[in-house]
Amino acid sequence: MRAWAAGVGLLLAVLAVDAWAAVEVRGVRLWRAPDNTRLVFDLSGQVQHSVFTLTAPDRIVIDVNGAQLRTPLDRLAFGDTPISGLRAAQRTPDGLRLVLDLSKSVVPKSFTLAPNQQYGHRLVLDLYDQVPSVAPELPPTRVVSRPVPVPAPIPAPVPVVSSPKSAAKATTPLPRGKRDIVVAIDAGHGGEDPGAIGPQGVQEKSVVLAIARELQQQVNAEKGFRAELVRAGDYFIPLRERTEIARKKGADLFVSIHADAAPRSSAFGASVYALSDRGATSETARWLADSENRSDLIGGVGSVSLEDKDRMLAGVLLDLSMTASLSSSLNVGQKVLSNMGRITSLHKERVEQAGFMVLKSPDIPSILVETGFISNPDESDKLQTRGHQQALARSIHGGVRQFFQQNPPPGTYIAWLRDSGKIARGRQEHVVSSGETLALIAERYQVDMAELRGANRLRSDELKIGQVLDIPAASLAAQP
């Protein structure tokens, strides 16, 4: 009996020591975004924490229960962030206090993230420069003001070099009252979320940002077009916020650039995707959509449930406005894909459809371009070369230009050129999407149904999803 009691006592002691020494802060990472700064603490296990602010001077204090610091803090470069210093003190053997000295007041949001395929447990602190209008829904942070003991300061960090700025639009004047066509270019992933990793460790987030910048330069060089980068540097943006940024920029088209991986390293070729209202059109499409949609879980948007948000969006996705947007997405997507096929291998010969979250905008035509498989050694090497990046950007730009010359939004410079006979109308196409009828398409393009039937040699009004219709050139295109 005594031996049993001694054994139990020893086991409890071991468990107690394990629990006390279980969690270590093993790394600290920092990213600066246009409107916020993100600090990520890499942990060896789960922790409980609390955050509060202090004033005169401005500080943020993070108390982490059951943790010890196992990484230096003086290597962080704060640069143009609102953080001027980061200090730490072990208040008790199992109580760690971190203090951020601030150069200006911020709005803090904190949350923890569970391990995924790329990272372990993490504690994330987002510092918003001002109260954000599109801030992610996060668990509430306890904010109080009270005096606390503050650890001694650590040496000032070396400043960081700011990320390259977006390519500026050439200021060629447009005719009075005529606006640019705005293309929002979204470089996938970023910051905490590196995206897919290539054989030599190349990260998708870096490759696609380079392609996005090249595409922006090419679009901005053409009169009547303006390109806006959704992500201009190495920082994370939640998926839903990306389309909101595009909407605020007045985008006529949303183009998301990726270079994904596949379970098999032999997979190769570029692809273009549009949203599906019924599900993925292939196993590859379904797998890639699942992979991309995990981005919010990798980069971190707190405890927001992506599944719950999908259900809430279900009603919006069935709205009639989505039908028009999806048809335009398929149309521009096919033009982009055809152009890409001239400079690189294609994974699929047609635009595929899947439930990518960044494409779920009911009012903006949206496509997702997979520039190649970064998991394929040969394609990974090509994707890192400047020449191939420029060629990919040219092919995407060419498809976008063709689409808008045929379908210019009313009030734009390109619409004015076309209606003035200064550019050829060319062949105008419409890709039939779910729920569309011939009568609806004829009304949308302001053309007689008989004329539409004749142009396409239709024997009946029955249409198939994905069918391409020629729109008679005499009609004035409404905004698709």
XYZ file of C-alpha atoms in Angstrom:
480
model
C 0.000 0.000 0.000
C 2.806 2.380 0.876
C 4.544 1.552 -2.394
C 1.330 2.274 -4.315
C 0.868 5.609 -2.527
C 4.486 6.524 -3.170
C 4.086 5.660 -6.857
C 0.957 7.799 -7.157
C 2.707 10.661 -5.383
C 5.680 10.442 -7.736
C 3.383 10.376 -10.784
C 1.501 13.457 -9.575
C 4.772 15.248 -8.953
C 5.986 14.443 -12.462
C 2.696 15.644 -13.959
C 2.882 18.850 -11.929
C 6.427 19.547 -13.140
C 5.350 18.738 -16.715
C 2.394 21.105 -16.491
C 4.554 23.874 -15.038
C 7.302 23.543 -17.647
C 5.106 22.582 -20.596
C 4.787 25.901 -22.447
C 7.702 27.861 -23.867
C 7.679 30.997 -26.004
C 10.044 29.785 -28.702
C 9.850 32.523 -31.296
C 8.435 35.947 -32.112
C 7.533 37.163 -35.603
C 6.380 40.583 -36.776
C 4.512 41.884 -39.845
C 3.404 45.350 -40.822
C 0.242 45.835 -42.911
C -1.183 49.142 -44.175
C -3.526 49.555 -41.204
C -2.209 47.181 -38.548
C 0.800 45.426 -37.079
C 0.788 41.716 -36.210
C 2.963 40.046 -33.560
C 2.988 36.255 -33.445
C 4.445 34.337 -30.501
C 5.288 30.704 -31.303
C 4.455 28.441 -28.362
C 5.184 24.868 -27.385
C 1.628 24.363 -26.098
C -1.665 25.982 -25.159
C -1.737 29.012 -22.863
C -4.153 31.357 -21.197
C -3.424 35.051 -21.533
C -4.790 38.506 -20.811
C -4.080 41.867 -22.417
C -4.482 45.377 -21.046
C -3.291 48.862 -21.965
C -1.458 51.573 -20.066
C -1.106 55.267 -20.807
C 1.461 58.024 -20.167
C 3.353 56.559 -21.947
C 1.287 54.203 -24.161
C 1.990 50.546 -23.510
C 0.357 47.160 -23.989
C 0.874 44.441 -21.396
C 0.405 40.736 -22.128
C 0.306 38.335 -19.192
C 0.826 34.716 -20.265
C 0.035 32.100 -17.647
C 2.122 28.957 -17.470
C 4.805 30.174 -19.872
C 8.502 30.920 -19.958
C 10.498 32.946 -22.501
C 12.960 30.878 -24.523
C 13.780 33.288 -27.347
C 15.605 36.648 -27.543
C 13.474 39.726 -28.137
C 16.207 42.172 -29.170
C 16.410 40.863 -32.748
C 13.020 42.229 -33.793
C 13.105 45.194 -36.179
C 10.102 47.417 -35.520
C 10.740 49.935 -38.318
C 7.576 51.840 -39.251
C 5.384 49.989 -36.756
C 3.832 51.724 -33.719
C 6.022 49.532 -31.464
C 9.145 51.178 -30.089
C 10.255 48.338 -27.816
C 9.379 44.893 -26.450
C 10.360 43.799 -22.921
C 9.747 40.708 -20.859
C 9.897 39.645 -17.206
C 9.229 36.351 -15.439
C 6.890 37.602 -12.700
C 6.537 34.115 -11.192
C 8.033 30.764 -12.205
C 4.940 30.151 -14.333
C 3.883 33.715 -15.142
C 5.390 35.654 -18.068
C 4.751 39.348 -18.642
C 5.457 40.984 -22.009
C 5.345 44.778 -22.375
C 5.139 46.613 -25.700
C 6.237 50.249 -25.655
C 4.251 52.247 -28.208
C 4.977 55.392 -30.186
C 1.233 55.975 -30.671
C -2.024 54.521 -29.399
C -3.477 51.467 -31.114
C -6.480 49.160 -30.791
C -5.284 45.687 -29.669
C -6.935 42.381 -30.574
C -5.491 39.114 -29.282
C -6.280 35.439 -29.811
C -4.629 32.019 -29.873
C -4.352 29.624 -32.805
C -4.172 25.834 -32.727
C -1.439 23.950 -34.627
C -1.767 23.354 -38.359
C 0.396 21.764 -41.039
C 2.879 24.658 -40.914
C 2.915 26.004 -37.359
C 2.424 24.929 -33.775
C 0.443 26.762 -31.101
C 0.512 30.538 -31.497
C -0.500 33.647 -29.586
C -1.397 36.478 -31.987
C -1.590 40.174 -31.160
C -2.988 42.502 -33.830
C -2.482 46.238 -33.282
C -4.845 48.358 -35.386
C -3.746 51.917 -36.105
C -7.323 53.064 -35.694
C -10.653 51.372 -35.084
C -10.960 49.248 -38.243
C -14.139 49.238 -40.310
C -13.360 45.755 -41.629
C -11.569 44.284 -38.613
C -11.973 40.517 -38.279
C -14.393 39.258 -35.666
C -12.158 38.163 -32.815
C -12.567 37.112 -29.201
C -12.851 40.238 -27.027
C -9.652 41.528 -25.473
C -9.826 42.666 -21.860
C -8.691 46.308 -21.780
C -8.166 48.074 -18.463
C -6.030 50.925 -17.207
C -4.101 50.362 -14.021
C -0.485 50.749 -12.878
C 1.687 47.660 -13.099
C 5.352 46.936 -12.526
C 7.224 47.253 -15.799
C 10.346 45.245 -16.713
C 13.587 47.006 -17.558
C 13.970 48.154 -21.163
C 15.837 46.097 -23.742
C 18.123 47.554 -26.470
C 16.407 49.367 -29.322
C 15.916 47.218 -32.448
C 17.410 47.843 -35.872
C 14.856 49.501 -38.216
C 13.323 47.447 -41.008
C 13.315 48.362 -44.681
C 9.810 49.155 -45.932
C 8.298 46.874 -48.564
C 8.326 48.118 -52.164
C 5.481 50.452 -53.001
C 2.817 49.655 -55.554
C 3.427 50.731 -59.116
C 1.847 54.155 -59.609
C -0.735 54.729 -62.343
C 0.430 57.002 -65.145
C -1.552 60.241 -64.948
C -2.726 60.458 -68.577
C -5.890 62.584 -68.580
C -9.120 60.877 -69.670
C -12.002 62.537 -71.501
C -14.316 64.427 -69.198
C -16.614 62.184 -67.195
C -14.918 58.961 -68.313
C -13.379 56.739 -65.662
C -10.766 53.990 -65.620
C -11.685 50.323 -65.499
C -10.398 49.169 -62.111
C -8.778 45.734 -61.755
C -8.129 44.536 -58.191
C -5.135 42.167 -58.111
C -4.948 39.912 -55.078
C -1.633 38.170 -54.371
C -2.635 35.101 -52.368
C -1.533 34.364 -48.807
C 1.069 36.614 -47.110
C 2.610 37.264 -43.715
C 1.848 34.468 -41.280
C 0.519 32.344 -44.159
C 3.295 31.452 -46.653
C 0.960 29.447 -48.887
C 2.361 26.390 -50.651
C 6.051 25.554 -50.252
C 8.133 24.496 -53.245
C 10.831 21.801 -53.338
C 13.637 24.296 -52.594
C 11.662 26.056 -49.884
C 10.310 28.807 -52.164
C 7.115 30.262 -50.736
C 3.983 30.840 -52.777
C 3.302 34.206 -51.107
C 6.542 35.678 -52.509
C 6.157 34.305 -56.034
C 2.572 35.484 -56.480
C 3.322 38.949 -55.076
C 6.039 39.356 -57.719
C 3.601 38.311 -60.463
C 0.905 40.612 -59.056
C 3.281 43.596 -59.088
C 4.285 42.848 -62.670
C 0.628 42.589 -63.697
C -0.131 45.886 -61.964
C 2.643 47.642 -63.918
C 1.368 46.284 -67.227
C -2.266 47.195 -66.559
C -1.351 50.694 -65.359
C 0.642 51.286 -68.543
C -2.571 51.071 -70.592
C -4.788 54.138 -70.836
C -8.279 53.545 -69.490
C -7.240 50.889 -66.958
C -6.093 51.121 -63.357
C -4.771 48.233 -61.285
C -4.963 48.167 -57.494
C -3.052 45.671 -55.357
C -5.093 44.124 -52.570
C -1.890 43.049 -50.793
C 1.115 45.275 -51.497
C 3.595 43.646 -49.088
C 4.308 40.626 -46.919
C 1.381 40.709 -44.506
C -1.749 38.670 -43.941
C -5.275 39.708 -44.995
C -8.275 37.511 -44.106
C -10.002 36.052 -47.148
C -13.283 37.888 -46.682
C -11.522 41.198 -46.201
C -9.774 40.872 -49.584
C -12.984 41.218 -51.574
C -14.066 44.051 -49.272
C -10.830 45.904 -50.094
C -11.498 45.367 -53.807
C -15.023 46.725 -53.394
C -13.762 49.847 -51.602
C -11.340 50.456 -54.472
C -14.265 50.372 -56.909
C -13.077 47.213 -58.670
C -14.725 46.102 -61.907
C -12.827 42.804 -61.745
C -11.118 40.805 -58.976
C -8.120 38.653 -59.979
C -6.561 36.426 -57.316
C -3.068 35.122 -58.158
C -1.820 31.790 -56.777
C 0.812 29.117 -57.397
C -0.462 26.150 -55.493
C 0.688 22.665 -54.603
C -0.876 19.282 -55.240
C -0.528 15.967 -53.396
C 1.474 14.647 -56.391
C 4.623 16.523 -57.367
C 4.046 15.498 -60.983
C 0.959 17.729 -61.268
C 1.663 20.641 -63.640
C 0.033 23.394 -65.639
C -1.840 26.645 -65.128
C -5.549 26.847 -64.351
C -8.262 29.472 -64.019
C -11.158 29.134 -61.597
C -14.490 30.822 -61.138
C -16.949 30.275 -58.326
C -19.259 27.285 -58.502
C -22.764 27.528 -57.089
C -23.114 23.752 -57.122
C -19.682 22.469 -56.099
C -16.306 21.711 -57.578
C -16.053 20.544 -61.176
C -13.183 18.171 -60.488
C -11.285 16.556 -57.649
C -8.358 18.913 -58.306
C -10.675 21.908 -58.066
C -12.165 20.628 -54.822
C -8.754 19.911 -53.292
C -7.333 23.295 -54.249
C -10.386 25.140 -52.939
C -10.118 23.365 -49.597
C -6.407 24.221 -49.477
C -6.916 27.909 -50.243
C -9.861 28.268 -47.856
C -7.649 27.051 -45.001
C -5.667 30.267 -45.395
C -7.742 32.051 -42.762
C -7.013 29.257 -40.302
C -3.286 29.400 -41.079
C -2.974 33.185 -41.017
C -5.434 33.523 -38.185
C -8.754 35.277 -37.820
C -9.341 34.277 -34.226
C -12.107 31.816 -33.430
C -14.229 32.740 -36.448
C -15.824 29.599 -37.913
C -15.374 29.451 -41.663
C -18.079 26.809 -41.873
C -20.615 29.024 -40.118
C -19.771 31.927 -42.419
C -20.327 29.733 -45.474
C -23.840 28.950 -44.281
C -24.565 32.617 -43.658
C -23.416 33.448 -47.171
C -25.507 30.733 -48.779
C -28.486 33.035 -49.259
C -26.349 35.737 -50.862
C -24.802 33.260 -53.281
C -28.274 32.359 -54.572
C -29.114 35.982 -55.327
C -29.671 36.891 -58.968
C -26.768 39.314 -58.919
C -24.448 36.359 -58.501
C -25.677 34.929 -61.798
C -24.498 37.964 -63.757
C -21.204 38.114 -61.884
C -20.551 34.397 -62.412
C -21.270 34.606 -66.142
C -18.755 37.457 -66.504
C -16.241 35.530 -64.371
C -16.466 32.533 -66.699
C -16.151 34.795 -69.724
C -13.039 36.686 -68.603
C -11.610 33.484 -67.136
C -11.775 31.696 -70.485
C -10.002 34.581 -72.225
C -7.248 34.613 -69.591
C -6.863 30.834 -69.814
C -6.602 30.923 -73.627
C -3.858 33.531 -73.414
C -1.964 31.591 -70.736
C -2.067 28.490 -72.911
C 0.201 30.278 -75.398
C 3.075 30.665 -72.930
C 2.737 27.746 -70.494
C 1.167 24.316 -70.146
C -2.444 24.174 -68.961
C -3.703 21.840 -66.265
C -7.229 22.060 -67.686
C -8.394 23.403 -71.055
C -11.472 25.132 -69.634
C -12.289 27.358 -66.693
C -12.987 25.215 -63.663
C -15.348 26.068 -60.850
C -14.936 25.563 -57.115
C -15.922 27.168 -53.831
C -12.954 29.506 -53.358
C -13.868 31.960 -50.630
C -12.185 34.957 -52.298
C -14.465 34.487 -55.320
C -17.692 34.753 -53.334
C -18.479 38.335 -54.221
C -21.976 38.739 -55.677
C -21.261 42.109 -57.293
C -17.696 41.828 -58.702
C -16.715 39.351 -61.438
C -13.903 37.307 -59.890
C -11.370 34.762 -61.085
C -8.588 32.836 -59.376
C -5.502 32.170 -61.494
C -3.270 29.237 -60.591
C -0.067 30.189 -62.409
C 1.354 26.689 -61.980
C 2.101 24.046 -59.359
C 4.880 25.181 -57.069
C 5.096 21.575 -55.857
C 6.397 20.561 -59.294
C 10.209 21.062 -59.353
C 10.299 22.279 -62.982
C 7.383 24.693 -62.590
C 8.745 25.911 -59.262
C 11.999 26.913 -60.983
C 10.136 28.693 -63.815
C 7.830 30.567 -61.439
C 10.840 32.162 -59.767
C 12.260 33.647 -62.984
C 11.510 37.254 -63.921
C 10.933 36.374 -67.575
C 8.259 33.785 -66.815
C 6.587 36.077 -64.296
C 6.399 38.819 -66.952
C 5.008 36.383 -69.525
C 2.334 35.180 -67.109
C 1.381 38.779 -66.306
C 1.154 39.607 -70.048
C -1.148 36.662 -70.688
C -3.468 37.599 -67.794
C -3.427 41.243 -68.882
C -4.258 40.249 -72.464
C -7.280 38.231 -71.400
C -8.542 41.023 -69.144
C -8.115 43.578 -71.941
C -10.020 41.400 -74.448
C -12.890 40.932 -72.020
C -13.317 44.618 -71.227
C -12.981 45.727 -74.858
C -15.977 43.513 -75.578
C -17.781 44.229 -72.302
C -16.788 47.718 -71.137
C -18.610 49.027 -68.054
C -20.797 52.033 -68.901
C -19.167 55.391 -68.223
C -15.614 54.143 -68.720
C -13.039 55.411 -71.190
C -12.982 51.996 -72.918
C -16.786 52.095 -73.366
C -16.452 55.587 -74.867
C -13.754 54.385 -77.278
C -15.826 51.438 -78.411
C -19.077 53.363 -78.775
C -17.183 56.054 -80.724
C -15.919 53.429 -83.160
C -12.304 53.975 -82.097
C -11.809 50.332 -81.175
C -13.332 47.346 -82.924
C -16.309 45.860 -81.190
C -15.060 42.413 -82.057
C -16.840 39.250 -81.141
C -18.818 39.556 -77.920
C -19.469 36.343 -76.014
C -21.590 35.268 -73.102
C -20.919 32.078 -71.119
C -24.181 30.600 -69.835
C -24.275 30.000 -66.094
C -26.768 28.244 -63.846
C -30.258 29.782 -63.761
C -29.926 31.833 -66.950
C -32.496 31.751 -69.739
C -32.307 33.022 -73.298
C -34.873 35.711 -72.481
C -32.825 36.921 -69.510
C -29.636 37.097 -71.598
C -31.421 38.943 -74.436
C -32.818 41.492 -71.989
C -29.463 41.983 -70.363
C -27.691 42.763 -73.638
C -30.673 44.718 -75.018
C -31.024 42.512 -78.083
C -34.051 40.857 -79.636
C -34.443 37.150 -78.826
C -34.906 36.249 -82.487
C -31.676 38.057 -83.335
C -29.884 36.204 -80.523
C -31.250 32.841 -81.738
C -30.158 33.595 -85.300
C -26.644 34.637 -84.320
C -26.169 31.299 -82.542
C -28.269 29.070 -84.889
C -30.393 27.936 -81.978
C -33.315 25.634 -82.784
C -34.830 26.092 -79.325
C -34.498 28.300 -76.272
C -32.903 25.511 -74.250
C -29.411 26.372 -72.986
C -26.637 24.387 -71.311
C -24.410 25.597 -68.477
C -21.059 26.613 -69.938
C -22.486 27.155 -73.428
C -20.872 30.108 -75.230
C -23.260 32.474 -77.018
C -22.302 35.093 -79.600
C -23.924 38.439 -78.821
C -24.898 40.331 -82.000
C -22.420 43.168 -82.586
C -25.163 45.740 -83.158
C -26.229 45.652 -79.510
C -24.798 47.896 -76.858
C -23.415 45.753 -74.051
C -24.734 46.305 -70.598
C -22.338 45.740 -67.724
C -22.048 41.932 -67.378
